[in-house]
Coordinates of C-alpha atoms in Angstrom, one line a residue:
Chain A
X39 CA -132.4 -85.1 8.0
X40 CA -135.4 -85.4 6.2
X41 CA -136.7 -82.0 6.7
X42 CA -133.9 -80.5 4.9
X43 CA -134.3 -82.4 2.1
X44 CA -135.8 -80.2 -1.0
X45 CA -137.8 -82.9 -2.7
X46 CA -140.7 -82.7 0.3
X47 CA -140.6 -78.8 -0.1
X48 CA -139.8 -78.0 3.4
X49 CA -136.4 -76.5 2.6
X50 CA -136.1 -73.3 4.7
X51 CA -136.7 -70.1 2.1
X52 CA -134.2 -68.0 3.9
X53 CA -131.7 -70.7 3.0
X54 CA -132.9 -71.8 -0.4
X55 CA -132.5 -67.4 -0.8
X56 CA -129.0 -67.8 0.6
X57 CA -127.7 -70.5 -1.5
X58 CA -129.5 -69.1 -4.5
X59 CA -127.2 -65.7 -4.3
X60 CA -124.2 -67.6 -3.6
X61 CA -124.9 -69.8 -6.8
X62 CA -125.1 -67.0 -9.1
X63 CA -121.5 -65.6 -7.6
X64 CA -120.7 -69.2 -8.5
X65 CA -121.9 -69.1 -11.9
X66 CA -120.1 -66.2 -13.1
X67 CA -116.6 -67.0 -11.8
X68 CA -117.7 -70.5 -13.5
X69 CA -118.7 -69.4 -16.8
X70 CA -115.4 -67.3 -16.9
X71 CA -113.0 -70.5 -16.0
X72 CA -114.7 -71.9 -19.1
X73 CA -113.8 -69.2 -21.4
X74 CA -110.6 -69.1 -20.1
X75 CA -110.1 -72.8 -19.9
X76 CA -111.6 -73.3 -23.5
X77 CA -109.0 -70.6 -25.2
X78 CA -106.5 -73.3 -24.6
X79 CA -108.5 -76.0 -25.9
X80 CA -108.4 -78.1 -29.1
X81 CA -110.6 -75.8 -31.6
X82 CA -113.3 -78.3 -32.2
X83 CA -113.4 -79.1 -28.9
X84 CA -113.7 -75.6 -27.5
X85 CA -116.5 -75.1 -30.1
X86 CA -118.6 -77.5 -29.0
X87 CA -118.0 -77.1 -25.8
X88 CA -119.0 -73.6 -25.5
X89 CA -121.9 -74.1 -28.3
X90 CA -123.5 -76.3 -25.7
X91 CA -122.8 -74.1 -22.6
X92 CA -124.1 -70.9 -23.7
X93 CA -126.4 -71.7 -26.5
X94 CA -129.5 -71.5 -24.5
X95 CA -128.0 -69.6 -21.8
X96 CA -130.7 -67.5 -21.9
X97 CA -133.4 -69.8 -20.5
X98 CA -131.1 -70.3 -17.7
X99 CA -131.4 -66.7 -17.0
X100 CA -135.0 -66.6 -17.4
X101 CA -135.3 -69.5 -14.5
X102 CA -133.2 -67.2 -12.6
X103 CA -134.9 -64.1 -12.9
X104 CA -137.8 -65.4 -12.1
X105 CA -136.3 -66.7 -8.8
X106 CA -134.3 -63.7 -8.1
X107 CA -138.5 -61.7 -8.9
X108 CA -140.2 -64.1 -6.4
X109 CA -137.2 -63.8 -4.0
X110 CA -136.8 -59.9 -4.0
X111 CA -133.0 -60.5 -4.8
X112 CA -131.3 -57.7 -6.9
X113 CA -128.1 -58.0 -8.8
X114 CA -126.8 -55.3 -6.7
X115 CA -127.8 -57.4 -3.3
X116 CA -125.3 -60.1 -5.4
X117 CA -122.7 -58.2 -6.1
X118 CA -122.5 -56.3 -2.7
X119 CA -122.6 -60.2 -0.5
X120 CA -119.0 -61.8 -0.4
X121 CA -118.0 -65.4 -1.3
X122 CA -118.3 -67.9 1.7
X123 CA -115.2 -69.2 2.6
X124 CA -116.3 -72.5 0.4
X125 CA -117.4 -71.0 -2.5
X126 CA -114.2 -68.9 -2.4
X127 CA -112.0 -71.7 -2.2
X128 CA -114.1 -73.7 -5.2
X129 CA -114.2 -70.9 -7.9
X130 CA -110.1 -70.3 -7.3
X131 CA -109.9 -74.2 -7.6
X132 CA -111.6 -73.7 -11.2
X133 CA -109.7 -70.6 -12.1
X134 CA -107.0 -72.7 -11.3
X135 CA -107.4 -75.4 -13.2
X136 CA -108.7 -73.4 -16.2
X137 CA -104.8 -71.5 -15.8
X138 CA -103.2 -75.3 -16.2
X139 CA -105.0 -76.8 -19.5
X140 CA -108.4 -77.9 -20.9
X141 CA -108.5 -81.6 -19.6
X142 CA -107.6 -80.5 -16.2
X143 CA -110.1 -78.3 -16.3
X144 CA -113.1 -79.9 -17.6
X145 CA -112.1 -82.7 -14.5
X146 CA -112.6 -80.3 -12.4
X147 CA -115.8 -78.4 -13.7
X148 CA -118.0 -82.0 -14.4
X149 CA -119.0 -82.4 -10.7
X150 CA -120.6 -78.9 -10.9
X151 CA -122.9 -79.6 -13.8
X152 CA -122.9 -83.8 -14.0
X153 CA -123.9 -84.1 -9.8
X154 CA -124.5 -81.2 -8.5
X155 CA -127.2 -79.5 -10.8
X156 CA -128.4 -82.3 -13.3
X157 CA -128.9 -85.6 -11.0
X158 CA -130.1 -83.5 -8.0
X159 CA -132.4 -81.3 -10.4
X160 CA -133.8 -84.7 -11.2
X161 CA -134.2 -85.7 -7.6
X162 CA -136.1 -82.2 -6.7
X163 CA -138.2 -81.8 -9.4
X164 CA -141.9 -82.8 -8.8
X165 CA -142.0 -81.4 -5.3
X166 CA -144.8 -79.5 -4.2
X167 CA -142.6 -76.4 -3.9
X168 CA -143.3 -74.2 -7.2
X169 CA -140.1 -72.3 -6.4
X170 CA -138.1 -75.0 -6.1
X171 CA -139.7 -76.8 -8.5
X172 CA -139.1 -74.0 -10.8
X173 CA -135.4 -74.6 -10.1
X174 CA -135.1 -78.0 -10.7
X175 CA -136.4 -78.5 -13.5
X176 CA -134.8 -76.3 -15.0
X177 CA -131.0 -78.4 -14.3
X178 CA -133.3 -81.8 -14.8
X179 CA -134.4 -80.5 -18.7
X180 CA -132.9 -82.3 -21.6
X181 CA -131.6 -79.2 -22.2
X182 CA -129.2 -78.6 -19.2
X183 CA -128.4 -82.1 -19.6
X184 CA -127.1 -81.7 -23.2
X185 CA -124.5 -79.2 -22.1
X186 CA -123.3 -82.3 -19.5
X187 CA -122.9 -84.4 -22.3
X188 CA -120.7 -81.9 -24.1
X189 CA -118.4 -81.8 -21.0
X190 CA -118.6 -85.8 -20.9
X191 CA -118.0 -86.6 -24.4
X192 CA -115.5 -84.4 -24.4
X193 CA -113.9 -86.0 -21.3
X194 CA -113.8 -89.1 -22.8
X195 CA -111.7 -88.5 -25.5
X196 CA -108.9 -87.8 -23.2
X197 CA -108.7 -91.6 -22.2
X198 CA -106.4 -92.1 -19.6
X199 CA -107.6 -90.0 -16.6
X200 CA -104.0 -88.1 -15.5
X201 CA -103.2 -87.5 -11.5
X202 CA -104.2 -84.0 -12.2
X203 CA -107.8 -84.7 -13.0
X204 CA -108.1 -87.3 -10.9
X205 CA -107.6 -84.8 -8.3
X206 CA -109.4 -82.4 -9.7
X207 CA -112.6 -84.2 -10.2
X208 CA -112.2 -85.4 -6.7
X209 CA -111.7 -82.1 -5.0
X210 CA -114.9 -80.5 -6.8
X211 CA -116.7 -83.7 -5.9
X212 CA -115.8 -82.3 -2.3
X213 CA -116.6 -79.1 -2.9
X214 CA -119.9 -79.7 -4.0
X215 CA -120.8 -81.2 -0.7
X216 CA -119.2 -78.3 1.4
X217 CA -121.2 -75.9 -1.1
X218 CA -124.8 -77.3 -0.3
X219 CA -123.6 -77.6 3.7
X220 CA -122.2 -74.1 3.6
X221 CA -126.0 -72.9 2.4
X222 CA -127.3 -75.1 4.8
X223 CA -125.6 -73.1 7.8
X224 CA -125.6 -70.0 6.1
X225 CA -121.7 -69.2 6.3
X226 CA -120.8 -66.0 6.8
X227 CA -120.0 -64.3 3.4
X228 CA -116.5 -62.5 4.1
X229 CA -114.6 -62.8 1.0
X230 CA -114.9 -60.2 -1.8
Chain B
X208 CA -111.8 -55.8 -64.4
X209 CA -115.8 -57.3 -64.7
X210 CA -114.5 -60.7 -65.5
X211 CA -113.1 -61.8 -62.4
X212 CA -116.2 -60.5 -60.4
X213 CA -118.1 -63.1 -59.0
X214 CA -121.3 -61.4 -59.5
X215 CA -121.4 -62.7 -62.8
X216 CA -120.0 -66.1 -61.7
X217 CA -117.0 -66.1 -64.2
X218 CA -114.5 -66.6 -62.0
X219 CA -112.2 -69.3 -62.6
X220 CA -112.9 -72.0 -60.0
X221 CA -109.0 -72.7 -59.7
X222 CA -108.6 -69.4 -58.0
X223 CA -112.0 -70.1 -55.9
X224 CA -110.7 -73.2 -54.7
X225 CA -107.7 -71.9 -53.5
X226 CA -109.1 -69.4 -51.7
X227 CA -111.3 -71.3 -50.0
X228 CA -108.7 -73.4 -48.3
X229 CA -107.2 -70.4 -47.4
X230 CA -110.1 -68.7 -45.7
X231 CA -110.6 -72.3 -44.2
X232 CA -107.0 -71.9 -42.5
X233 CA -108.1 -68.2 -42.1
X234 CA -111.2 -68.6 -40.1
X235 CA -109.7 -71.8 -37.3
X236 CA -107.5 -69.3 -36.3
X237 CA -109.9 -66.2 -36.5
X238 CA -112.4 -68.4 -34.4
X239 CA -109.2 -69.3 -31.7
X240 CA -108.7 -65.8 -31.2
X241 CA -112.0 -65.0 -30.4
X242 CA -112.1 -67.2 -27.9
X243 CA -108.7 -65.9 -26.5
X244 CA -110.5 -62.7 -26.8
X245 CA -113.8 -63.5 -24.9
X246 CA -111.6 -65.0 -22.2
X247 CA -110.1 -61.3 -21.7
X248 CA -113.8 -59.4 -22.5
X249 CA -116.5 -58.4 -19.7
X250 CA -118.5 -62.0 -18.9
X251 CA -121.9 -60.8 -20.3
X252 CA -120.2 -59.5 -23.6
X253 CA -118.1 -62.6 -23.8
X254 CA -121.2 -64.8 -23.6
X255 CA -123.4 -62.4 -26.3
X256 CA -120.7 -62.7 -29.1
X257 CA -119.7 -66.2 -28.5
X258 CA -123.4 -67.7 -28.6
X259 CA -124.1 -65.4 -31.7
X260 CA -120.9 -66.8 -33.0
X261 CA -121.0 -70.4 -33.2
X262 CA -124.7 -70.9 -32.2
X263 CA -125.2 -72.0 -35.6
X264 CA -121.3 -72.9 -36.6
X265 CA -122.7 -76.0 -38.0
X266 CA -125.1 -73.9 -40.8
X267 CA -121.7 -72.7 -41.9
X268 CA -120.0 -76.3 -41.4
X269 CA -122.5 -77.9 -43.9
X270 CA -122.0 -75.4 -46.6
X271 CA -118.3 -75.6 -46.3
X272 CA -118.4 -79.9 -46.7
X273 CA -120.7 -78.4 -49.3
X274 CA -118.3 -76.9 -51.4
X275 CA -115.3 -79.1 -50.3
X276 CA -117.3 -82.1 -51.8
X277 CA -117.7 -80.0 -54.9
X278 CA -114.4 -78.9 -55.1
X279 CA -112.5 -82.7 -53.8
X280 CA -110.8 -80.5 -51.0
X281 CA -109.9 -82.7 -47.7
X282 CA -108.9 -81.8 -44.3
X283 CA -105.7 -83.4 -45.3
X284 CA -105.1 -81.0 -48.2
X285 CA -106.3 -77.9 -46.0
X286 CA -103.5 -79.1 -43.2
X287 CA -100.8 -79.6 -45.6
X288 CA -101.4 -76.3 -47.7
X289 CA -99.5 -73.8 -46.0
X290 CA -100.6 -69.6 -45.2
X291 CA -99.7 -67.7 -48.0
X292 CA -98.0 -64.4 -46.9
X293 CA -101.0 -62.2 -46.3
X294 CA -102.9 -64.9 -44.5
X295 CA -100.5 -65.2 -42.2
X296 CA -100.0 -62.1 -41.2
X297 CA -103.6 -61.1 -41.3
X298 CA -104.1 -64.2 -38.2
X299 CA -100.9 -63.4 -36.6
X300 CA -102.5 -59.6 -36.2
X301 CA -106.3 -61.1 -35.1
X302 CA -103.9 -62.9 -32.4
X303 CA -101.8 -60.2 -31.8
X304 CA -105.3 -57.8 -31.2
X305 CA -106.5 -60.9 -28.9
X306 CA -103.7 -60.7 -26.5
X307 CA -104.0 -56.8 -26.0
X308 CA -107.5 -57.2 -25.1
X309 CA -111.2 -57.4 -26.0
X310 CA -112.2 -54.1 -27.6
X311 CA -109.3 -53.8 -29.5
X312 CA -109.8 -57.9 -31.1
X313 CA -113.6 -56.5 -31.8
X314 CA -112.3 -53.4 -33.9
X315 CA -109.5 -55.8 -35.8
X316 CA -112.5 -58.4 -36.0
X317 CA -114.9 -56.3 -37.6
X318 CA -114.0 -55.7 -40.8
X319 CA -113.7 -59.4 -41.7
X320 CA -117.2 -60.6 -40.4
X321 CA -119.0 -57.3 -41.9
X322 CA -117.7 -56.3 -44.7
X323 CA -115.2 -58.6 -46.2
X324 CA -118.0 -61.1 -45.9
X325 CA -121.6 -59.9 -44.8
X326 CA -121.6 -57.0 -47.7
X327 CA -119.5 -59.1 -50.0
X328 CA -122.1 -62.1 -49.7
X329 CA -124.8 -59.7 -50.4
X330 CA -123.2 -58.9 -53.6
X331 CA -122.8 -62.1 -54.7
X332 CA -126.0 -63.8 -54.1
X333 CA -127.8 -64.9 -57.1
X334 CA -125.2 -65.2 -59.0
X335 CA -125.9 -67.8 -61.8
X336 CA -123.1 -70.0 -60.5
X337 CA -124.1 -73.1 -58.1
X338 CA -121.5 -73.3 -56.1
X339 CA -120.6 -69.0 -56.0
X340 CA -124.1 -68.8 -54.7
X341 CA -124.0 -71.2 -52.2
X342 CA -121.3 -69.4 -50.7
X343 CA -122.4 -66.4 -51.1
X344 CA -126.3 -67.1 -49.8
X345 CA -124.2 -68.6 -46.2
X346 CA -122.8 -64.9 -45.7
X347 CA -125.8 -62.8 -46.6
X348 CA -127.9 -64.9 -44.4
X349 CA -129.9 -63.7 -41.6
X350 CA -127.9 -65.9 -39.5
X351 CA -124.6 -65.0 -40.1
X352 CA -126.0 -60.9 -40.0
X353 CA -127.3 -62.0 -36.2
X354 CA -123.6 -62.9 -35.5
X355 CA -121.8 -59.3 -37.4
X356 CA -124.7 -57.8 -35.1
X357 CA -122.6 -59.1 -32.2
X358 CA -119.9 -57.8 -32.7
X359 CA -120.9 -54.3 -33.7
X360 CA -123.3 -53.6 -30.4
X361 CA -120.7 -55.0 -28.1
X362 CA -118.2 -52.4 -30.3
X363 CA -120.7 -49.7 -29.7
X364 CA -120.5 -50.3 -25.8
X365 CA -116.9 -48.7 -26.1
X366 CA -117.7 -45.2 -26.9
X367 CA -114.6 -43.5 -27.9
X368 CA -112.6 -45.5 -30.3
X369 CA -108.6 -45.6 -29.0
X370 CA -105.8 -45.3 -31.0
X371 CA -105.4 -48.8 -30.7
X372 CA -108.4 -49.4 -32.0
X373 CA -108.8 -46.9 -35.1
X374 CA -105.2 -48.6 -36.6
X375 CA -106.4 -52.4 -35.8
X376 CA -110.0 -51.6 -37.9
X377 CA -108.1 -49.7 -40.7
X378 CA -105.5 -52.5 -41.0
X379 CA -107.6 -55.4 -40.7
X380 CA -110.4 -53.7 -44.2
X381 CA -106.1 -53.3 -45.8
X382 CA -105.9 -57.3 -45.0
X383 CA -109.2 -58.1 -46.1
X384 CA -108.4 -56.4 -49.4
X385 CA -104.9 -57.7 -49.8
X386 CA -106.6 -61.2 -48.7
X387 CA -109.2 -61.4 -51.6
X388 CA -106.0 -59.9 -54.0
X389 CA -103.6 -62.9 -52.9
X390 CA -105.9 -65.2 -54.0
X391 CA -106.7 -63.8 -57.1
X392 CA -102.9 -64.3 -58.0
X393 CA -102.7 -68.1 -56.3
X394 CA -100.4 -66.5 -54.1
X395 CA -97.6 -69.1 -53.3
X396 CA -98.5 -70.9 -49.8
X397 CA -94.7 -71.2 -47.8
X398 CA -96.1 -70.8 -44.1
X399 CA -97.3 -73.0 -41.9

């Protein structure tokens, strides 16, 4: 188990490369869902919503390129691999969610950024890897961390948690563990 | 003609102030169709104009609690003041423009963010009037330039300027125009 694990640095490159591509398909089908998702949201709310998503989107991308540099990966290698069958299924569960309301939505997208990036960013980071390290602390930064707070405080003003988040949130919760495993075995990428 | 001109900062703050809860109904829905828009626009494009847009929609926030202290306006007197007739048609069209798609929001968009207020805040600035001038230093800022700048290189992207296009432009600089007239006259406010 342990040798997997990314915090000693002994993640396999060829997967870390796999999962890394995948993410950024990921990414864009995300950031889209929250466009989409926020265009039906309280203005306020969509404001500062999207004011803490994007604002320093570009250091994100720096991170990124400098991964996709050291990695040889080209935005033409991303756009010509498929979806795994996972990451599929999870960007179609946030489309649709984004297609039924804000609050459903934002249910649905906290896993993502809360779990999946910022607490296991802050589990990674420090390890001797400099790529991964690279990574991590990028999603461990204050910075990443205040766009989770947007999604959070926003969350909470919709007190009573419906069926339909419930749900939601649970399912990404899911799909976040199927993401990481579906890297892990390198799933075939078969869905365009 | 010279004495209602700003520049000179004799106009009578009656007809400010009720333009300014105008423009404050005016620009919640302006800012909910640009997100409709963006939800419709190429990612990359979306994210550009939206981070231009409201990265610093609290610079703008603080001058308008600015002038609303000055003038004793309150949320509750912008909510209960209905559109007068051009306002409300003017944000029914930004809509309208929204739900055909991106380029043709942008050409609708522009004329509002560049010249009804970027050119017309260069104007104005330094006039001897406090309150004209704080207004008017907000929209000849840097800052709100970097966000008109937006909106005219994702325009540029689109080439050839559709039919659709030319006629959303030319009506939106007629609304601006008929926008700044309305409130001259205290137009009466019946729409909501």
């Amino acid at each position: 188990m342990n040798s997997l694990r990314g915090s000693d640095g002994s993640l396999p490159m060829d997967v870390f490369r796999y999962y890394l591509i995948q993410d950024t398909k990921y990414v864009r089908e995300m950031q889209k869902a929250v466009i989409e998702a926020a265009s039906k949201a309280p203005l306020n709310e969509a404001i500062d919503v999207l004011t803490a998503v994007f604002s320093n989107v570009e250091r994100g991308a720096e991170v990124h390129e400098r991964l996709f540099r050291d990695l040889s990966i080209t935005e033409e290698e991303v756009n010509n691999t498929g979806f795994n069958l996972v990451n599929y299924a999870y960007t179609r569960h946030l489309h649709y969610y984004a297609s039924l309301g804000w609050p459903q939505f934002l249910a649905a997208w906290a896993p993502c950024m809360w779990g999946g990036y910022h607490e296991i960013g802050k589990y990674v980071v420090g390890t001797g890897n400099a790529i991964f390290n690279a990574w991590a602390e990028f999603y461990a930064s204050s910075d990443y961390w205040s766009r989770v707070e947007a999604i959070l405080r926003t969350l909470d003003k919709y007190g009573g948690v419906t069926p339909d988040m419930e749900r939601a949130f649970k399912d990404s919760v899911n799909f976040e563990i199927m993401f990481w495993e579906a890297s892990l075995r390198k799933d075939p990428t078969i869905l365009y």
